[in-house]
Amino acid sequence: MKERLVVVGNGMAGIRAVEDLLASAPGRYDITVFGAEPHPNYNRIMLSPVLAGEKTFDQIILNGHDWYEANGITLYTGDGVTAIDPAARIVTSASGRTVAYDKLLLAVGSTPVVLPVPGAGLPGVIGFRDLADVDAMMDATRTGRNAVVIGAGLLGLEAANGLAAHGMTVTVLHLMGTIMERQLDEAAGALLQGELEGRGISIITRAQTAAIEGDGRVQRVRLNDGRVIDADLVVMAVGIRPATALAKAAGLEVNRGIVVNDRMVTSDPNILAVGECVEHRGQTYGLVAPLWDMAKVVAGELAGIGGAGYHGTVTATRLKVTGIEVFSAGTFNEPGADDIVFRDAARGVYKRILIKDNRIAGVVLYGDTADGPWYFQMLKDGESVETIRDTLIFGPNAGAVDADPAAAVAALPDSAEICGCNGVCKGTIVAAIRDKGCTSVDDVRTHTKASASCGNCTGLVEKLLASTLGASYAGESASRPMCKCTHHTHDDVRRLIVAGNLKSIPAVMQALEWTTAEGCASCRPALNYYLMCAWPGDYRDDAQSRYINERVHANIQKDGTYSVVPRMWGGLTNPAELRAIADVAERYAIPTVKVTGGQRIDLLGARKEDLPAIWADLNAAGMVSGHAYAKGLRTVKTCVGSEWCRFGTQASMDMGVRLERMTWGTWTPHKFKMAVSGCPRNCAEATIKDFGVVAVDSGWELHVGGNGGMKVRACDLLCKVETMEEVEEYCGAFIQMYREDARYLERTAPWIERIGLEPIRARILNEADRKALHRRFLHSQSFEQTDPWAERASGRVDAHEFAPLATFDAPATPTTLAAE
């Protein structure tokens, strides 16, 4: 019988320990993981790029629900543990769930420090620790104008940069005279401050907050010197504190953190702890590198193989602000140390190395951080620099003529850390290249996770590929393979599907020499779409190659229930449809009914097993699927146009309904939205849609490539036409060109930016090309306009998707195991 391991905390440290354990002792434990957040395991240090709009949340997920399922791990999200009974070896969660353990791993992280100033509890005052904080800041950017960030450390500056990127006026308050004073000396701090101020961020040093003020919500920050700063949002980024309450209540030894020994074992021999919550030899840690070191020790302890134990970690820091290169490691206040300093004002480069006893004690690099890992490795190893001291500041290639850019990386020892975010050393990467056949950065990323987070080490990974593979490494082509399963690009695969008359996923994989047996979650949905687009009527949709939302024709929610959105043609409805929706909401105890931005009604909180019955009831009222989950047509939003509006110049509702009737059911590379406005006042916001129609006195303006999401893009004007029939023809032609040319998961906005508007305009405005595209679109539609709800409500299609796996008396099921 397996031992039972319960992990409290679904963050980076706890799950890394589980990963290492699975690698060293697979199958030894039945593993249960509790997470207080309603998300799978994600990369917390990448929240700053998410806030800045440079990454999406999906891109920072480290292990999706499928990983837990594949490894037999029971995951409870949104359900933190509230009590531990060490005597009975049982944990109790917030929902009342109890789980017994043989070994317990605490990975509960830390909590942000809140300054004890008046007004700190006002709404609008938040920390910066998790995705909920990012969401709160994103909400604030949509409604507020002024933000104050208290604390100019790593997190504070990244938060300030992210908020400024969204257009907020940002002021950073810092108690000390130098920003990031724990990592940077005064000179580097001044350079960084100047760069951030040049981006429009105000920074006030030696600023002491006296109070946060507001009437029911934060409105301003008052400083001790009397200055007042307007604020719709205040982000406190003044430090973190290990989360110890749970351990303390359980009777474990707690000081600043949960006290652990070198084996990461707490005062209870059956309970271990890892990450920011622990205190080891009087030290607590808030950076990621120590977490990886601790996780290895935890895994060895749980696997029963022991090891050298944990003896502390030397850390380095990089700022994750795009366009600003900052690297720091070691100390800058070492008595008796010598300085070596290099400045290049023209390039904005500053380097400083502290030497003590002929060894590096600290290094700070600003503007050029390429040699950071080299210095850091010598610092960690305590390597003597006596013989290279004269040229040390110029890096490992000092004095070389026509230096090989890969030589310095090749000279690093195998233990040199390449990816600080994921704790991956050079030896691991080189072994993956040699033993796993990695030939690209993507291959290395898949096998080792190096460069999978902030990406700062991508250049180093490329150099390792070059030094290991030699001439056979051609570098990273601009045309990258569509995934790790193939060396072909998206464009090549699409072309070869047609050229080779390939009409099934296995046929494609065989003919194009896929390197995996069944593909992956990236290539299978793409192949399914490409085949469907290439062979309408011939190719049979592969449901298992779709994401969960498209597979069950509803949007999964964070609690595992689903939302149901019936189609409302052009945003129009009637009493019978509204009555049917109301009846469904009551009959199936739908907790939330919401009007969407696309002029439809969303029924939120439906149980999966109720979906077919709900669809049947809506079908009975004449309603079909709204495809709110689809990589396909979503909505056609309309204003009331000349039918009702005194300013309307054309019948926009009629036009919208005609477009939606023509295009519903189509599958596209990504979601596709349309809108029709009845006059240039543009009340339907048509110029931020994939295809927007704006009525004018003499006809209709057609706009393409708009996007109203995280990165707003206004449409490009495609052309102007006179009749509704022309609008339909141009619309069908544009959608078909997008379907045939864009890459899977590419919206129209990036597609147009990639290929340019002129090639699109040239084809659409050419009558012969346009009509041919439109004909192909209508031909494809003749196979697609079948309501998927009606098929599944009949019980004849995909009935297994909606049937319970089993009936049992367990207290609850784990969280949902798949999400888009």
mmCIF file of N, CA and C in Angstrom, residues 63-143:
data_model
loop_
_atom_site.group_PDB
_atom_site.id
_atom_site.type_symbol
_atom_site.label_atom_id
_atom_site.label_comp_id
_atom_site.label_asym_id
_atom_site.label_seq_id
_atom_site.Cartn_x
_atom_site.Cartn_y
_atom_site.Cartn_z
ATOM 1 N N ASN A 63 2.154 23.724 -14.547
ATOM 2 C CA ASN A 63 1.562 22.396 -14.660
ATOM 3 C C ASN A 63 0.049 22.552 -14.728
ATOM 4 N N GLY A 64 -0.516 22.217 -15.873
ATOM 5 C CA GLY A 64 -1.964 22.295 -16.024
ATOM 6 C C GLY A 64 -2.658 21.123 -15.341
ATOM 7 N N HIS A 65 -3.966 21.140 -15.364
ATOM 8 C CA HIS A 65 -4.721 20.072 -14.699
ATOM 9 C C HIS A 65 -4.374 18.694 -15.260
ATOM 10 N N ASP A 66 -4.032 18.650 -16.564
ATOM 11 C CA ASP A 66 -3.717 17.352 -17.151
ATOM 12 C C ASP A 66 -2.476 16.732 -16.527
ATOM 13 N N TRP A 67 -1.547 17.574 -16.064
ATOM 14 C CA TRP A 67 -0.327 17.033 -15.436
ATOM 15 C C TRP A 67 -0.684 16.306 -14.134
ATOM 16 N N TYR A 68 -1.554 16.892 -13.329
ATOM 17 C CA TYR A 68 -1.958 16.246 -12.083
ATOM 18 C C TYR A 68 -2.642 14.913 -12.391
ATOM 19 N N GLU A 69 -3.514 14.949 -13.399
ATOM 20 C CA GLU A 69 -4.238 13.734 -13.764
ATOM 21 C C GLU A 69 -3.280 12.659 -14.242
ATOM 22 N N ALA A 70 -2.312 13.074 -15.084
ATOM 23 C CA ALA A 70 -1.372 12.090 -15.632
ATOM 24 C C ALA A 70 -0.511 11.445 -14.550
ATOM 25 N N ASN A 71 -0.260 12.171 -13.468
ATOM 26 C CA ASN A 71 0.585 11.634 -12.397
ATOM 27 C C ASN A 71 -0.218 11.105 -11.219
ATOM 28 N N GLY A 72 -1.541 10.991 -11.399
ATOM 29 C CA GLY A 72 -2.375 10.404 -10.361
ATOM 30 C C GLY A 72 -2.480 11.241 -9.103
ATOM 31 N N ILE A 73 -2.320 12.553 -9.244
ATOM 32 C CA ILE A 73 -2.342 13.454 -8.089
ATOM 33 C C ILE A 73 -3.748 14.020 -7.921
ATOM 34 N N THR A 74 -4.277 13.937 -6.715
ATOM 35 C CA THR A 74 -5.569 14.546 -6.422
ATOM 36 C C THR A 74 -5.345 16.008 -6.057
ATOM 37 N N LEU A 75 -5.999 16.895 -6.804
ATOM 38 C CA LEU A 75 -5.807 18.330 -6.604
ATOM 39 C C LEU A 75 -7.108 18.982 -6.159
ATOM 40 N N TYR A 76 -7.035 19.711 -5.061
ATOM 41 C CA TYR A 76 -8.168 20.511 -4.609
ATOM 42 C C TYR A 76 -7.755 21.983 -4.694
ATOM 43 N N THR A 77 -8.338 22.716 -5.614
ATOM 44 C CA THR A 77 -8.026 24.141 -5.726
ATOM 45 C C THR A 77 -9.126 24.966 -5.075
ATOM 46 N N GLY A 78 -8.781 26.185 -4.722
ATOM 47 C CA GLY A 78 -9.738 27.066 -4.050
ATOM 48 C C GLY A 78 -10.190 26.535 -2.716
ATOM 49 N N ASP A 79 -9.386 25.728 -2.098
ATOM 50 C CA ASP A 79 -9.770 25.078 -0.841
ATOM 51 C C ASP A 79 -8.513 24.916 0.020
ATOM 52 N N GLY A 80 -8.118 25.989 0.696
ATOM 53 C CA GLY A 80 -6.916 25.941 1.514
ATOM 54 C C GLY A 80 -7.112 25.129 2.785
ATOM 55 N N VAL A 81 -6.017 24.593 3.281
ATOM 56 C CA VAL A 81 -6.073 23.841 4.543
ATOM 57 C C VAL A 81 -6.128 24.820 5.712
ATOM 58 N N THR A 82 -7.020 24.564 6.647
ATOM 59 C CA THR A 82 -7.218 25.471 7.780
ATOM 60 C C THR A 82 -6.754 24.887 9.104
ATOM 61 N N ALA A 83 -6.538 23.582 9.147
ATOM 62 C CA ALA A 83 -6.120 22.972 10.421
ATOM 63 C C ALA A 83 -5.333 21.695 10.171
ATOM 64 N N ILE A 84 -4.380 21.441 11.067
ATOM 65 C CA ILE A 84 -3.582 20.209 11.031
ATOM 66 C C ILE A 84 -3.696 19.549 12.393
ATOM 67 N N ASP A 85 -3.956 18.256 12.394
ATOM 68 C CA ASP A 85 -3.944 17.479 13.636
ATOM 69 C C ASP A 85 -2.734 16.551 13.560
ATOM 70 N N PRO A 86 -1.579 16.968 14.099
ATOM 71 C CA PRO A 86 -0.363 16.148 13.962
ATOM 72 C C PRO A 86 -0.487 14.787 14.634
ATOM 73 N N ALA A 87 -1.265 14.704 15.722
ATOM 74 C CA ALA A 87 -1.390 13.426 16.428
ATOM 75 C C ALA A 87 -2.153 12.417 15.577
ATOM 76 N N ALA A 88 -3.257 12.868 14.971
ATOM 77 C CA ALA A 88 -4.068 11.969 14.149
ATOM 78 C C ALA A 88 -3.575 11.920 12.710
ATOM 79 N N ARG A 89 -2.634 12.818 12.338
ATOM 80 C CA ARG A 89 -2.121 12.949 10.964
ATOM 81 C C ARG A 89 -3.266 13.197 9.978
ATOM 82 N N ILE A 90 -4.000 14.254 10.241
ATOM 83 C CA ILE A 90 -5.138 14.626 9.399
ATOM 84 C C ILE A 90 -5.096 16.131 9.171
ATOM 85 N N VAL A 91 -5.408 16.534 7.938
ATOM 86 C CA VAL A 91 -5.584 17.950 7.662
ATOM 87 C C VAL A 91 -7.058 18.204 7.350
ATOM 88 N N THR A 92 -7.503 19.417 7.661
ATOM 89 C CA THR A 92 -8.881 19.825 7.375
ATOM 90 C C THR A 92 -8.845 21.085 6.531
ATOM 91 N N SER A 93 -9.650 21.095 5.488
ATOM 92 C CA SER A 93 -9.648 22.240 4.573
ATOM 93 C C SER A 93 -10.768 23.211 4.899
ATOM 94 N N ALA A 94 -10.768 24.340 4.207
ATOM 95 C CA ALA A 94 -11.786 25.369 4.440
ATOM 96 C C ALA A 94 -13.182 24.859 4.147
ATOM 97 N N SER A 95 -13.307 23.932 3.193
ATOM 98 C CA SER A 95 -14.621 23.386 2.860
ATOM 99 C C SER A 95 -15.053 22.278 3.813
ATOM 100 N N GLY A 96 -14.198 21.910 4.771
ATOM 101 C CA GLY A 96 -14.510 20.834 5.706
ATOM 102 C C GLY A 96 -13.981 19.484 5.290
ATOM 103 N N ARG A 97 -13.275 19.445 4.170
ATOM 104 C CA ARG A 97 -12.722 18.179 3.695
ATOM 105 C C ARG A 97 -11.578 17.739 4.608
ATOM 106 N N THR A 98 -11.539 16.467 5.006
ATOM 107 C CA THR A 98 -10.454 15.941 5.832
ATOM 108 C C THR A 98 -9.700 14.871 5.058
ATOM 109 N N VAL A 99 -8.377 14.927 5.141
ATOM 110 C CA VAL A 99 -7.527 13.967 4.427
ATOM 111 C C VAL A 99 -6.405 13.530 5.366
ATOM 112 N N ALA A 100 -6.204 12.238 5.446
ATOM 113 C CA ALA A 100 -5.148 11.685 6.305
ATOM 114 C C ALA A 100 -3.821 11.641 5.545
ATOM 115 N N TYR A 101 -2.731 11.698 6.288
ATOM 116 C CA TYR A 101 -1.416 11.653 5.657
ATOM 117 C C TYR A 101 -0.452 10.793 6.462
ATOM 118 N N ASP A 102 0.560 10.297 5.759
ATOM 119 C CA ASP A 102 1.720 9.717 6.433
ATOM 120 C C ASP A 102 2.833 10.753 6.498
ATOM 121 N N LYS A 103 2.962 11.536 5.407
ATOM 122 C CA LYS A 103 3.908 12.645 5.373
ATOM 123 C C LYS A 103 3.150 13.891 4.907
ATOM 124 N N LEU A 104 3.481 15.004 5.541
ATOM 125 C CA LEU A 104 2.828 16.266 5.202
ATOM 126 C C LEU A 104 3.899 17.273 4.784
ATOM 127 N N LEU A 105 3.668 17.944 3.669
ATOM 128 C CA LEU A 105 4.596 18.976 3.202
ATOM 129 C C LEU A 105 3.888 20.324 3.221
ATOM 130 N N LEU A 106 4.420 21.248 4.016
ATOM 131 C CA LEU A 106 3.865 22.592 4.083
ATOM 132 C C LEU A 106 4.609 23.479 3.086
ATOM 133 N N ALA A 107 3.871 24.050 2.162
ATOM 134 C CA ALA A 107 4.441 24.964 1.153
ATOM 135 C C ALA A 107 3.467 26.131 1.009
ATOM 136 N N VAL A 108 3.253 26.805 2.119
ATOM 137 C CA VAL A 108 2.168 27.798 2.188
ATOM 138 C C VAL A 108 2.650 29.209 1.855
ATOM 139 N N GLY A 109 3.930 29.375 1.537
ATOM 140 C CA GLY A 109 4.399 30.652 1.017
ATOM 141 C C GLY A 109 4.449 31.760 2.043
ATOM 142 N N SER A 110 4.102 32.946 1.587
ATOM 143 C CA SER A 110 4.236 34.129 2.436
ATOM 144 C C SER A 110 3.058 35.064 2.198
ATOM 145 N N THR A 111 2.980 36.076 3.017
ATOM 146 C CA THR A 111 1.938 37.093 2.855
ATOM 147 C C THR A 111 2.615 38.458 2.751
ATOM 148 N N PRO A 112 2.014 39.387 2.002
ATOM 149 C CA PRO A 112 2.631 40.710 1.867
ATOM 150 C C PRO A 112 2.547 41.496 3.169
ATOM 151 N N VAL A 113 3.584 42.261 3.432
ATOM 152 C CA VAL A 113 3.589 43.135 4.603
ATOM 153 C C VAL A 113 2.716 44.354 4.308
ATOM 154 N N VAL A 114 1.875 44.699 5.265
ATOM 155 C CA VAL A 114 1.023 45.881 5.132
ATOM 156 C C VAL A 114 1.506 46.918 6.144
ATOM 157 N N LEU A 115 1.844 48.106 5.672
ATOM 158 C CA LEU A 115 2.321 49.152 6.572
ATOM 159 C C LEU A 115 1.234 49.538 7.573
ATOM 160 N N PRO A 116 1.587 49.687 8.824
ATOM 161 C CA PRO A 116 0.586 50.056 9.827
ATOM 162 C C PRO A 116 0.315 51.557 9.816
ATOM 163 N N VAL A 117 -0.243 52.049 8.734
ATOM 164 C CA VAL A 117 -0.554 53.476 8.630
ATOM 165 C C VAL A 117 -2.069 53.633 8.539
ATOM 166 N N PRO A 118 -2.606 54.755 8.962
ATOM 167 C CA PRO A 118 -4.050 54.969 8.850
ATOM 168 C C PRO A 118 -4.506 54.831 7.404
ATOM 169 N N GLY A 119 -5.609 54.139 7.211
ATOM 170 C CA GLY A 119 -6.166 53.979 5.875
ATOM 171 C C GLY A 119 -5.639 52.778 5.128
ATOM 172 N N ALA A 120 -4.776 51.973 5.745
ATOM 173 C CA ALA A 120 -4.194 50.822 5.037
ATOM 174 C C ALA A 120 -5.251 49.788 4.677
ATOM 175 N N GLY A 121 -6.397 49.817 5.379
ATOM 176 C CA GLY A 121 -7.441 48.842 5.095
ATOM 177 C C GLY A 121 -8.498 49.322 4.115
ATOM 178 N N LEU A 122 -8.311 50.506 3.551
ATOM 179 C CA LEU A 122 -9.312 51.032 2.621
ATOM 180 C C LEU A 122 -9.395 50.177 1.351
ATOM 181 N N PRO A 123 -10.592 50.051 0.782
ATOM 182 C CA PRO A 123 -10.677 49.417 -0.543
ATOM 183 C C PRO A 123 -9.808 50.164 -1.535
ATOM 184 N N GLY A 124 -9.122 49.400 -2.378
ATOM 185 C CA GLY A 124 -8.210 50.019 -3.330
ATOM 186 C C GLY A 124 -6.767 49.957 -2.875
ATOM 187 N N VAL A 125 -6.526 49.435 -1.668
ATOM 188 C CA VAL A 125 -5.164 49.231 -1.179
ATOM 189 C C VAL A 125 -4.883 47.729 -1.237
ATOM 190 N N ILE A 126 -3.909 47.328 -2.024
ATOM 191 C CA ILE A 126 -3.665 45.902 -2.225
ATOM 192 C C ILE A 126 -2.174 45.604 -2.150
ATOM 193 N N GLY A 127 -1.854 44.312 -2.068
ATOM 194 C CA GLY A 127 -0.472 43.854 -2.155
ATOM 195 C C GLY A 127 -0.198 43.383 -3.575
ATOM 196 N N PHE A 128 0.881 42.659 -3.759
ATOM 197 C CA PHE A 128 1.228 42.129 -5.075
ATOM 198 C C PHE A 128 1.867 40.763 -4.868
ATOM 199 N N ARG A 129 1.002 39.764 -4.695
ATOM 200 C CA ARG A 129 1.525 38.429 -4.439
ATOM 201 C C ARG A 129 0.942 37.360 -5.353
ATOM 202 N N ASP A 130 -0.299 37.540 -5.817
ATOM 203 C CA ASP A 130 -0.912 36.454 -6.577
ATOM 204 C C ASP A 130 -1.742 37.006 -7.727
ATOM 205 N N LEU A 131 -2.377 36.080 -8.454
ATOM 206 C CA LEU A 131 -3.135 36.484 -9.637
ATOM 207 C C LEU A 131 -4.310 37.377 -9.270
ATOM 208 N N ALA A 132 -4.895 37.180 -8.096
ATOM 209 C CA ALA A 132 -6.007 38.035 -7.688
ATOM 210 C C ALA A 132 -5.541 39.483 -7.574
ATOM 211 N N ASP A 133 -4.318 39.690 -7.088
ATOM 212 C CA ASP A 133 -3.778 41.054 -7.011
ATOM 213 C C ASP A 133 -3.597 41.635 -8.420
ATOM 214 N N VAL A 134 -3.114 40.816 -9.340
ATOM 215 C CA VAL A 134 -2.964 41.285 -10.721
ATOM 216 C C VAL A 134 -4.318 41.665 -11.306
ATOM 217 N N ASP A 135 -5.320 40.805 -11.062
ATOM 218 C CA ASP A 135 -6.670 41.112 -11.563
ATOM 219 C C ASP A 135 -7.174 42.419 -10.971
ATOM 220 N N ALA A 136 -6.915 42.633 -9.678
ATOM 221 C CA ALA A 136 -7.369 43.867 -9.034
ATOM 222 C C ALA A 136 -6.681 45.080 -9.662
ATOM 223 N N MET A 137 -5.399 44.932 -9.962
ATOM 224 C CA MET A 137 -4.689 46.054 -10.599
ATOM 225 C C MET A 137 -5.196 46.288 -12.018
ATOM 226 N N MET A 138 -5.464 45.210 -12.741
ATOM 227 C CA MET A 138 -5.993 45.366 -14.097
ATOM 228 C C MET A 138 -7.352 46.057 -14.065
ATOM 229 N N ASP A 139 -8.190 45.684 -13.091
ATOM 230 C CA ASP A 139 -9.490 46.352 -12.956
ATOM 231 C C ASP A 139 -9.285 47.844 -12.697
ATOM 232 N N ALA A 140 -8.315 48.160 -11.842
ATOM 233 C CA ALA A 140 -8.068 49.560 -11.499
ATOM 234 C C ALA A 140 -7.620 50.357 -12.717
ATOM 235 N N THR A 141 -6.881 49.726 -13.610
ATOM 236 C CA THR A 141 -6.421 50.458 -14.800
ATOM 237 C C THR A 141 -7.578 50.836 -15.710
ATOM 238 N N ARG A 142 -8.685 50.100 -15.596
ATOM 239 C CA ARG A 142 -9.834 50.393 -16.457
ATOM 240 C C ARG A 142 -10.719 51.507 -15.895
ATOM 241 N N THR A 143 -10.631 51.740 -14.581
ATOM 242 C CA THR A 143 -11.530 52.734 -13.972
ATOM 243 C C THR A 143 -10.786 53.899 -13.332
#
